[in-house]
Amino acid sequence: MSTTQLKLYSKPRGAGDQTSGGRGKLLRATTDLTRVQVLVRETLQNSWDAADLDDWVPAYGVHIYRPNDEARAVLTDSIFAELPPSLSVLEQSLQDPDMHVMEIYDRGTTGLNGPVRASEAVDPESPNNFNAFVFDIGTTKADGASGGTFGFGKTATFEVSHAHSVVYWSVCATSSGELEHRIIACTLHEPYDQDGARYTGAHWWGNPDDSEIVPLRGDAAQELGEALFKTSFGEDETGTSILVIDPEMTDVTDGDLETVAERRPVRCDAEADVLVDEIVEALADNAWPKVVYAGGEYPPMLFKIFRRDEQLEVAAKIRSNYTRYSTSLTEVRKTLKQLEGPTEDSSEFQVLKSPPPIPIKLRPARTFDAPHSAFFGDRLDSVSGYLHLMLTLDSGAGAVSSKGGSVGTAPRNQLCLMRSKAEFVVYYDKIMEIELDGLQWTGVFKPTPECDHHFASSEPPTHDAWTPNTAESEISSYVVRRTLEQVRKKTRDFLEAQQGEIKAANRSVRDVSAALRSFLPVSVFDSVSDPSADRRRGSTSKKKRSGSPEVVVTSVTQGEGYRIEFAVKSSKGSAVAVKATPSARTADGRMNLEDREYQVEWAGQTRGAKNDKTVVYRAGAQGALKLSTTAPIALDLDFRAEAIG
């Protein structure tokens, strides 16, 4: 198959130029994130910022594989046919028969639209995505609500490539509305001298018939892209695909004195699997909000991650592991009215405390010579964001692997802070060290949409922190600083209050956690799944006489308390007095609750109450009770049934 050969352009060095190698060092110097974490965060943010939300649910995919012979021929004969002597590392990668590539793509996005010439100016209201993404480094997006603000993140793809080389293939709408294929390759390498001239180390391969460096476009670009990439474009589908040449994985081994991490290019399936796991973990940790339904038919974003050509069940695993955080996010979304409709409650954990989202209110000093709108936009109040916190049972669940990829355990005892519109994680904050053995706390903070731009302006190029002193204005600095101060204070107040409640209940944290760890509640749920459990536990701890009345639990539901439904059985047909006796399960055994520590509300076919803890039912009746306690403790429940008359 014959395809168009692209032309090489190597950028000469001029006054004020930054070398290409220096760009990567600048990016690495600002963060503790790994290269793969930065790659996932930045490519995801770019995809989300380009999403065409009116017509599509954006999709993000990653596929690591060894290219076939046809694709390898396209790389060596059409894409990188011209190689300067300075790019020997790229030449070595292309010649290695075990070289892999990493294909990162999005669909349902606008693609790299706008002008294709680096020197062409564009109207502020018109798209300029191609130039900004392919040619510009360090540009700032005008929309402060977008996830990515600086544009340094594009360097992340080169940092993961052993050859520091990528190929871009995009389908976008032109100014006339027609769809157009565009393809161009790029390398960001070290600066070098050649034939008495200095070069930055940046190279592009583009249209051979143009005097400037521009992408190959139209049918020729489509032919080249379809021969090189695994994921093609559907009819009327727009988006961008990035081919990372010779990606590197990190091999972590335990040495005699310390853990050793070695970065090396992927050369086999097992090493590709390691890189896939890194990507899945980074995806879960940083983009879990994108799989949390907001009331629509689909989640905000679709993920398609492949291992050895098999698509992994990533979204479901992330939802399962991050369900505490997603519950808090849903509560904040409700408060901010950012839901499209009702959501399903998929909680798989026991909640001990979950107050409504806390508004963060500011009171700017009068010394600011600025209107209310400079701080809070169109909001009539002075709320800069909302904080939601929860105290739950620590289930101790570990990482989920197998077909879902390696989805690590969600961070414990930390607050997740994210931007309002983009909903990508900025960072996690431990806030304070506190003893809650057997329990865990989690929370989510989001700014209001009107205040989001203040927080965007305080982020470094990698978008993984909010630093008030670096914000673009004194007002933004104030909003971010005072908001974070209040968020930390309110979180500390919440945690200290919960610790105090547990101690006030005269039960140690360890006893409570031991109780919770074994509770669902045992005697109640055992009786539902195993009818013989009712006969074993029955009404008393003594051996029952034949014909004694029984209470058979039929269902248990959890809300603010527990609702237990049951059937009353009596072979003699007599009325039955039913008493519920709750107790706490502790490390030292059962601890009966005092009357003041719990409340019981009876329902069903009752014949009257002997007192508030005992109710009379006729034989064969269906009954129910709602049980709640005054302290966050685990419950076990025994019924005592006594025939009357």
CSV table of N, CA and C in Angstrom, one decimal, residues 219-342:
chain,number,residue,atom,x,y,z
A,219,ASP,N,-8.4,13.3,2.0
A,219,ASP,CA,-8.4,11.8,1.7
A,219,ASP,C,-7.0,11.2,2.0
A,220,ALA,N,-5.9,11.9,1.7
A,220,ALA,CA,-4.6,11.4,1.9
A,220,ALA,C,-4.3,11.2,3.4
A,221,ALA,N,-4.8,12.1,4.2
A,221,ALA,CA,-4.6,12.0,5.7
A,221,ALA,C,-5.5,10.9,6.2
A,222,GLN,N,-6.7,10.7,5.7
A,222,GLN,CA,-7.5,9.6,6.1
A,222,GLN,C,-6.9,8.3,5.8
A,223,GLU,N,-6.3,8.1,4.6
A,223,GLU,CA,-5.7,6.9,4.2
A,223,GLU,C,-4.5,6.6,5.1
A,224,LEU,N,-3.7,7.6,5.4
A,224,LEU,CA,-2.6,7.4,6.3
A,224,LEU,C,-3.0,7.0,7.7
A,225,GLY,N,-4.0,7.7,8.2
A,225,GLY,CA,-4.5,7.4,9.6
A,225,GLY,C,-5.1,6.0,9.7
A,226,GLU,N,-5.9,5.6,8.7
A,226,GLU,CA,-6.5,4.3,8.8
A,226,GLU,C,-5.5,3.2,8.7
A,227,ALA,N,-4.4,3.5,8.0
A,227,ALA,CA,-3.3,2.4,7.9
A,227,ALA,C,-2.5,2.3,9.1
A,228,LEU,N,-2.5,3.4,9.9
A,228,LEU,CA,-1.6,3.5,11.1
A,228,LEU,C,-2.3,3.2,12.4
A,229,PHE,N,-3.5,3.7,12.6
A,229,PHE,CA,-4.2,3.6,13.9
A,229,PHE,C,-5.1,2.4,13.9
A,230,LYS,N,-5.4,1.9,15.1
A,230,LYS,CA,-6.3,0.8,15.3
A,230,LYS,C,-7.7,1.3,15.3
A,231,THR,N,-7.9,2.4,16.0
A,231,THR,CA,-9.3,2.9,16.2
A,231,THR,C,-9.6,4.0,15.1
A,232,SER,N,-10.5,3.7,14.2
A,232,SER,CA,-10.9,4.6,13.1
A,232,SER,C,-12.0,5.5,13.6
A,233,PHE,N,-12.5,6.3,12.6
A,233,PHE,CA,-13.6,7.2,12.9
A,233,PHE,C,-14.8,6.7,12.2
A,234,GLY,N,-16.0,6.8,12.9
A,234,GLY,CA,-17.2,6.4,12.3
A,234,GLY,C,-17.8,7.5,11.5
A,235,GLU,N,-18.9,7.3,10.8
A,235,GLU,CA,-19.5,8.3,10.0
A,235,GLU,C,-20.0,9.5,10.8
A,236,ASP,N,-19.6,10.7,10.4
A,236,ASP,CA,-19.9,11.9,11.0
A,236,ASP,C,-19.3,12.0,12.4
A,237,GLU,N,-18.3,11.2,12.7
A,237,GLU,CA,-17.7,11.2,14.0
A,237,GLU,C,-16.4,12.1,14.0
A,238,THR,N,-16.3,12.9,15.0
A,238,THR,CA,-15.1,13.8,15.1
A,238,THR,C,-14.4,13.5,16.4
A,239,GLY,N,-13.1,13.9,16.5
A,239,GLY,CA,-12.3,13.6,17.6
A,239,GLY,C,-10.8,13.6,17.2
A,240,THR,N,-10.0,13.1,18.1
A,240,THR,CA,-8.5,13.2,17.9
A,240,THR,C,-7.9,11.9,18.4
A,241,SER,N,-6.9,11.3,17.7
A,241,SER,CA,-6.2,10.2,18.1
A,241,SER,C,-4.7,10.6,18.2
A,242,ILE,N,-4.0,10.1,19.3
A,242,ILE,CA,-2.6,10.4,19.5
A,242,ILE,C,-1.9,9.0,19.5
A,243,LEU,N,-0.9,8.9,18.7
A,243,LEU,CA,-0.1,7.6,18.8
A,243,LEU,C,1.3,8.0,19.4
A,244,VAL,N,1.5,7.4,20.6
A,244,VAL,CA,2.7,7.7,21.4
A,244,VAL,C,3.7,6.6,21.0
A,245,ILE,N,4.8,7.0,20.4
A,245,ILE,CA,5.8,6.0,19.9
A,245,ILE,C,6.7,5.5,21.0
A,246,ASP,N,6.7,4.2,21.1
A,246,ASP,CA,7.6,3.5,22.1
A,246,ASP,C,7.4,4.0,23.5
A,247,PRO,N,6.2,3.7,24.1
A,247,PRO,CA,5.9,4.2,25.4
A,247,PRO,C,6.8,3.5,26.5
A,248,GLU,N,7.0,4.1,27.6
A,248,GLU,CA,7.8,3.5,28.7
A,248,GLU,C,6.9,3.1,29.8
A,249,MET,N,7.2,2.1,30.5
A,249,MET,CA,6.6,1.6,31.8
A,249,MET,C,7.5,1.7,32.9
A,250,THR,N,7.0,1.7,34.1
A,250,THR,CA,7.8,1.8,35.3
A,250,THR,C,7.8,0.4,36.0
A,251,ASP,N,9.0,-0.2,36.2
A,251,ASP,CA,9.1,-1.5,36.8
A,251,ASP,C,9.6,-1.2,38.2
A,252,VAL,N,8.8,-1.5,39.2
A,252,VAL,CA,9.1,-1.3,40.6
A,252,VAL,C,9.5,-2.6,41.3
A,253,THR,N,10.7,-2.6,41.9
A,253,THR,CA,11.2,-3.8,42.6
A,253,THR,C,11.7,-3.4,43.9
A,254,ASP,N,11.6,-4.4,44.9
A,254,ASP,CA,12.1,-4.1,46.3
A,254,ASP,C,13.5,-4.6,46.4
A,255,GLY,N,14.4,-3.6,46.6
A,255,GLY,CA,15.8,-3.9,46.8
A,255,GLY,C,16.1,-4.2,48.2
A,256,ASP,N,17.4,-4.4,48.6
A,256,ASP,CA,17.8,-4.7,49.9
A,256,ASP,C,17.5,-3.6,50.9
A,257,LEU,N,17.7,-2.4,50.4
A,257,LEU,CA,17.6,-1.2,51.3
A,257,LEU,C,16.4,-0.3,50.9
A,258,GLU,N,16.0,-0.3,49.7
A,258,GLU,CA,14.9,0.6,49.2
A,258,GLU,C,14.3,0.1,48.0
A,259,THR,N,13.1,0.6,47.7
A,259,THR,CA,12.4,0.2,46.5
A,259,THR,C,13.0,0.9,45.3
A,260,VAL,N,13.2,0.2,44.2
A,260,VAL,CA,13.8,0.7,43.0
A,260,VAL,C,12.8,0.8,41.9
A,261,ALA,N,12.7,2.0,41.3
A,261,ALA,CA,11.8,2.1,40.2
A,261,ALA,C,12.6,2.4,38.9
A,262,GLU,N,12.4,1.6,37.9
A,262,GLU,CA,13.1,1.7,36.7
A,262,GLU,C,12.2,1.9,35.5
A,263,ARG,N,12.4,3.0,34.7
A,263,ARG,CA,11.6,3.3,33.6
A,263,ARG,C,12.3,2.7,32.3
A,264,ARG,N,11.5,1.9,31.5
A,264,ARG,CA,12.1,1.4,30.3
A,264,ARG,C,11.0,1.2,29.3
A,265,PRO,N,11.3,1.2,28.0
A,265,PRO,CA,10.3,1.0,27.0
A,265,PRO,C,9.7,-0.4,27.0
A,266,VAL,N,8.4,-0.4,26.7
A,266,VAL,CA,7.6,-1.7,26.7
A,266,VAL,C,8.1,-2.5,25.5
A,267,ARG,N,8.4,-3.8,25.9
A,267,ARG,CA,8.9,-4.7,24.9
A,267,ARG,C,8.1,-6.1,24.8
A,268,CYS,N,7.2,-6.3,25.7
A,268,CYS,CA,6.4,-7.5,25.7
A,268,CYS,C,5.0,-7.2,26.3
A,269,ASP,N,4.1,-8.2,26.2
A,269,ASP,CA,2.7,-8.1,26.7
A,269,ASP,C,2.7,-7.8,28.2
A,270,ALA,N,3.6,-8.5,28.9
A,270,ALA,CA,3.6,-8.4,30.4
A,270,ALA,C,3.9,-7.0,30.7
A,271,GLU,N,4.9,-6.4,30.1
A,271,GLU,CA,5.3,-5.0,30.4
A,271,GLU,C,4.2,-4.0,29.9
A,272,ALA,N,3.5,-4.3,28.8
A,272,ALA,CA,2.3,-3.5,28.4
A,272,ALA,C,1.2,-3.6,29.5
A,273,ASP,N,1.1,-4.7,30.1
A,273,ASP,CA,0.0,-4.9,31.1
A,273,ASP,C,0.4,-4.0,32.3
A,274,VAL,N,1.6,-3.9,32.7
A,274,VAL,CA,2.0,-3.0,33.8
A,274,VAL,C,1.6,-1.5,33.5
A,275,LEU,N,1.9,-1.1,32.2
A,275,LEU,CA,1.5,0.2,31.8
A,275,LEU,C,0.0,0.4,31.8
A,276,VAL,N,-0.7,-0.6,31.4
A,276,VAL,CA,-2.2,-0.5,31.4
A,276,VAL,C,-2.7,-0.3,32.8
A,277,ASP,N,-2.1,-1.1,33.8
A,277,ASP,CA,-2.5,-0.9,35.2
A,277,ASP,C,-2.2,0.5,35.7
A,278,GLU,N,-1.0,1.0,35.3
A,278,GLU,CA,-0.7,2.4,35.7
A,278,GLU,C,-1.8,3.4,35.2
A,279,ILE,N,-2.2,3.2,34.0
A,279,ILE,CA,-3.2,4.1,33.4
A,279,ILE,C,-4.5,3.9,34.1
A,280,VAL,N,-5.0,2.7,34.3
A,280,VAL,CA,-6.3,2.5,35.0
A,280,VAL,C,-6.3,3.1,36.4
A,281,GLU,N,-5.2,2.9,37.1
A,281,GLU,CA,-5.1,3.5,38.5
A,281,GLU,C,-5.1,5.0,38.4
A,282,ALA,N,-4.4,5.6,37.5
A,282,ALA,CA,-4.4,7.0,37.4
A,282,ALA,C,-5.8,7.5,37.0
A,283,LEU,N,-6.5,6.8,36.1
A,283,LEU,CA,-7.8,7.1,35.7
A,283,LEU,C,-8.8,7.1,36.8
A,284,ALA,N,-8.7,6.1,37.7
A,284,ALA,CA,-9.6,6.0,38.8
A,284,ALA,C,-9.4,7.1,39.8
A,285,ASP,N,-8.1,7.3,40.1
A,285,ASP,CA,-7.8,8.3,41.2
A,285,ASP,C,-8.1,9.7,40.7
A,286,ASN,N,-8.0,10.0,39.5
A,286,ASN,CA,-8.2,11.4,39.0
A,286,ASN,C,-9.5,11.7,38.3
A,287,ALA,N,-10.1,10.7,37.7
A,287,ALA,CA,-11.3,10.9,36.9
A,287,ALA,C,-12.5,10.2,37.3
A,288,TRP,N,-12.5,9.7,38.5
A,288,TRP,CA,-13.7,8.9,39.0
A,288,TRP,C,-15.0,9.7,38.8
A,289,PRO,N,-15.0,11.1,39.0
A,289,PRO,CA,-16.3,11.8,38.8
A,289,PRO,C,-16.9,11.6,37.4
A,290,LYS,N,-16.1,11.2,36.4
A,290,LYS,CA,-16.6,11.1,35.0
A,290,LYS,C,-17.4,9.8,34.8
A,291,VAL,N,-17.4,8.9,35.8
A,291,VAL,CA,-18.2,7.7,35.7
A,291,VAL,C,-19.4,7.7,36.6
A,292,VAL,N,-19.6,8.9,37.4
A,292,VAL,CA,-20.7,9.0,38.3
A,292,VAL,C,-21.9,9.6,37.5
A,293,TYR,N,-23.0,8.9,37.4
A,293,TYR,CA,-24.1,9.4,36.7
A,293,TYR,C,-24.6,10.7,37.3
A,294,ALA,N,-25.0,11.6,36.4
A,294,ALA,CA,-25.6,12.9,36.9
A,294,ALA,C,-27.0,13.0,36.5
A,295,GLY,N,-27.7,11.9,36.5
A,295,GLY,CA,-29.1,11.9,36.2
A,295,GLY,C,-29.5,11.6,34.8
A,296,GLY,N,-28.5,11.5,33.9
A,296,GLY,CA,-28.8,11.2,32.5
A,296,GLY,C,-28.7,9.7,32.2
A,297,GLU,N,-28.9,9.4,30.9
A,297,GLU,CA,-28.9,8.0,30.5
A,297,GLU,C,-27.5,7.4,30.5
A,298,TYR,N,-26.5,8.3,30.4
A,298,TYR,CA,-25.1,7.9,30.4
A,298,TYR,C,-24.3,8.7,31.4
A,299,PRO,N,-23.2,8.1,31.8
A,299,PRO,CA,-22.3,8.9,32.7
A,299,PRO,C,-21.7,10.1,31.9
A,300,PRO,N,-21.1,11.1,32.5
A,300,PRO,CA,-20.5,12.2,31.8
A,300,PRO,C,-19.5,11.8,30.7
A,301,MET,N,-18.8,10.7,30.9
A,301,MET,CA,-17.8,10.3,29.9
A,301,MET,C,-17.7,8.8,29.9
A,302,LEU,N,-17.4,8.3,28.7
A,302,LEU,CA,-17.2,6.9,28.5
A,302,LEU,C,-15.7,6.5,28.4
A,303,PHE,N,-15.3,5.5,29.1
A,303,PHE,CA,-13.9,5.0,29.1
A,303,PHE,C,-13.8,3.7,28.3
A,304,LYS,N,-12.8,3.6,27.5
A,304,LYS,CA,-12.5,2.4,26.7
A,304,LYS,C,-11.0,2.1,26.8
A,305,ILE,N,-10.7,1.2,27.8
A,305,ILE,CA,-9.3,0.9,28.0
A,305,ILE,C,-9.1,-0.6,27.6
A,306,PHE,N,-8.0,-0.9,26.8
A,306,PHE,CA,-7.8,-2.2,26.3
A,306,PHE,C,-6.5,-2.8,26.9
A,307,ARG,N,-6.6,-4.1,27.2
A,307,ARG,CA,-5.4,-4.9,27.5
A,307,ARG,C,-5.4,-6.1,26.6
A,308,ARG,N,-4.4,-6.2,25.8
A,308,ARG,CA,-4.2,-7.3,24.8
A,308,ARG,C,-5.4,-7.4,23.9
A,309,ASP,N,-5.9,-6.3,23.4
A,309,ASP,CA,-7.1,-6.2,22.5
A,309,ASP,C,-8.4,-6.5,23.2
A,310,GLU,N,-8.4,-6.7,24.5
A,310,GLU,CA,-9.7,-6.9,25.2
A,310,GLU,C,-10.1,-5.7,26.0
A,311,GLN,N,-11.3,-5.2,25.8
A,311,GLN,CA,-11.7,-4.0,26.5
A,311,GLN,C,-12.0,-4.4,28.0
A,312,LEU,N,-11.5,-3.6,28.9
A,312,LEU,CA,-11.6,-3.8,30.3
A,312,LEU,C,-12.9,-3.1,30.8
A,313,GLU,N,-13.4,-3.7,31.9
A,313,GLU,CA,-14.6,-3.2,32.5
A,313,GLU,C,-14.2,-2.1,33.6
A,314,VAL,N,-13.7,-1.0,33.1
A,314,VAL,CA,-13.1,0.0,34.0
A,314,VAL,C,-14.1,0.8,34.8
A,315,ALA,N,-15.1,1.3,34.1
A,315,ALA,CA,-16.1,2.2,34.7
A,315,ALA,C,-16.8,1.6,35.9
A,316,ALA,N,-17.3,0.4,35.7
A,316,ALA,CA,-18.0,-0.3,36.8
A,316,ALA,C,-17.1,-0.5,38.0
A,317,LYS,N,-15.8,-0.8,37.8
A,317,LYS,CA,-14.9,-1.1,38.9
A,317,LYS,C,-14.6,0.3,39.7
A,318,ILE,N,-14.5,1.3,38.9
A,318,ILE,CA,-14.2,2.6,39.5
A,318,ILE,C,-15.4,3.0,40.3
A,319,ARG,N,-16.6,2.9,39.8
A,319,ARG,CA,-17.8,3.2,40.5
A,319,ARG,C,-17.9,2.5,41.8
A,320,SER,N,-17.5,1.2,41.8
A,320,SER,CA,-17.6,0.4,43.0
A,320,SER,C,-16.6,0.8,44.0
A,321,ASN,N,-15.4,1.1,43.6
A,321,ASN,CA,-14.3,1.4,44.6
A,321,ASN,C,-14.4,2.8,45.1
A,322,TYR,N,-15.0,3.7,44.3
A,322,TYR,CA,-15.1,5.2,44.7
A,322,TYR,C,-16.5,5.6,45.1
A,323,THR,N,-17.3,4.6,45.6
A,323,THR,CA,-18.7,4.9,45.8
A,323,THR,C,-18.9,5.9,47.0
A,324,ARG,N,-18.0,5.9,47.9
A,324,ARG,CA,-18.2,6.9,49.0
A,324,ARG,C,-18.0,8.3,48.4
A,325,TYR,N,-17.0,8.5,47.7
A,325,TYR,CA,-16.7,9.9,47.1
A,325,TYR,C,-17.9,10.2,46.1
A,326,SER,N,-18.3,9.2,45.3
A,326,SER,CA,-19.4,9.5,44.4
A,326,SER,C,-20.7,9.9,45.1
A,327,THR,N,-20.9,9.3,46.3
A,327,THR,CA,-22.1,9.7,47.0
A,327,THR,C,-22.0,11.2,47.5
A,328,SER,N,-20.9,11.6,47.9
A,328,SER,CA,-20.7,13.0,48.3
A,328,SER,C,-20.8,13.9,47.1
A,329,LEU,N,-20.2,13.5,46.0
A,329,LEU,CA,-20.3,14.3,44.7
A,329,LEU,C,-21.8,14.5,44.3
A,330,THR,N,-22.6,13.5,44.4
A,330,THR,CA,-24.0,13.6,44.1
A,330,THR,C,-24.7,14.5,45.0
A,331,GLU,N,-24.4,14.5,46.3
A,331,GLU,CA,-25.0,15.5,47.2
A,331,GLU,C,-24.7,16.9,46.8
A,332,VAL,N,-23.4,17.1,46.5
A,332,VAL,CA,-23.0,18.5,46.1
A,332,VAL,C,-23.6,18.9,44.8
A,333,ARG,N,-23.7,18.0,43.8
A,333,ARG,CA,-24.4,18.3,42.6
A,333,ARG,C,-25.8,18.7,42.8
A,334,LYS,N,-26.5,18.0,43.7
A,334,LYS,CA,-27.9,18.3,44.0
A,334,LYS,C,-28.0,19.7,44.5
A,335,THR,N,-27.1,20.1,45.4
A,335,THR,CA,-27.1,21.4,46.0
A,335,THR,C,-26.9,22.5,44.9
A,336,LEU,N,-25.9,22.2,44.0
A,336,LEU,CA,-25.6,23.2,43.0
A,336,LEU,C,-26.6,23.1,41.8
A,337,LYS,N,-27.5,22.2,41.9
A,337,LYS,CA,-28.5,21.9,40.8
A,337,LYS,C,-27.8,21.6,39.5
A,338,GLN,N,-26.8,20.6,39.6
A,338,GLN,CA,-26.1,20.2,38.4
A,338,GLN,C,-26.5,18.7,38.1
A,339,LEU,N,-27.7,18.3,38.4
A,339,LEU,CA,-28.2,17.0,38.0
A,339,LEU,C,-29.2,17.2,36.9
A,340,GLU,N,-29.2,16.2,36.0
A,340,GLU,CA,-30.2,16.2,34.9
A,340,GLU,C,-31.5,15.5,35.3
A,341,GLY,N,-31.5,14.8,36.3
A,341,GLY,CA,-32.7,14.0,36.7
A,341,GLY,C,-32.3,13.2,38.0
A,342,PRO,N,-33.2,12.3,38.4
A,342,PRO,CA,-33.0,11.5,39.6
A,342,PRO,C,-31.8,10.5,39.4
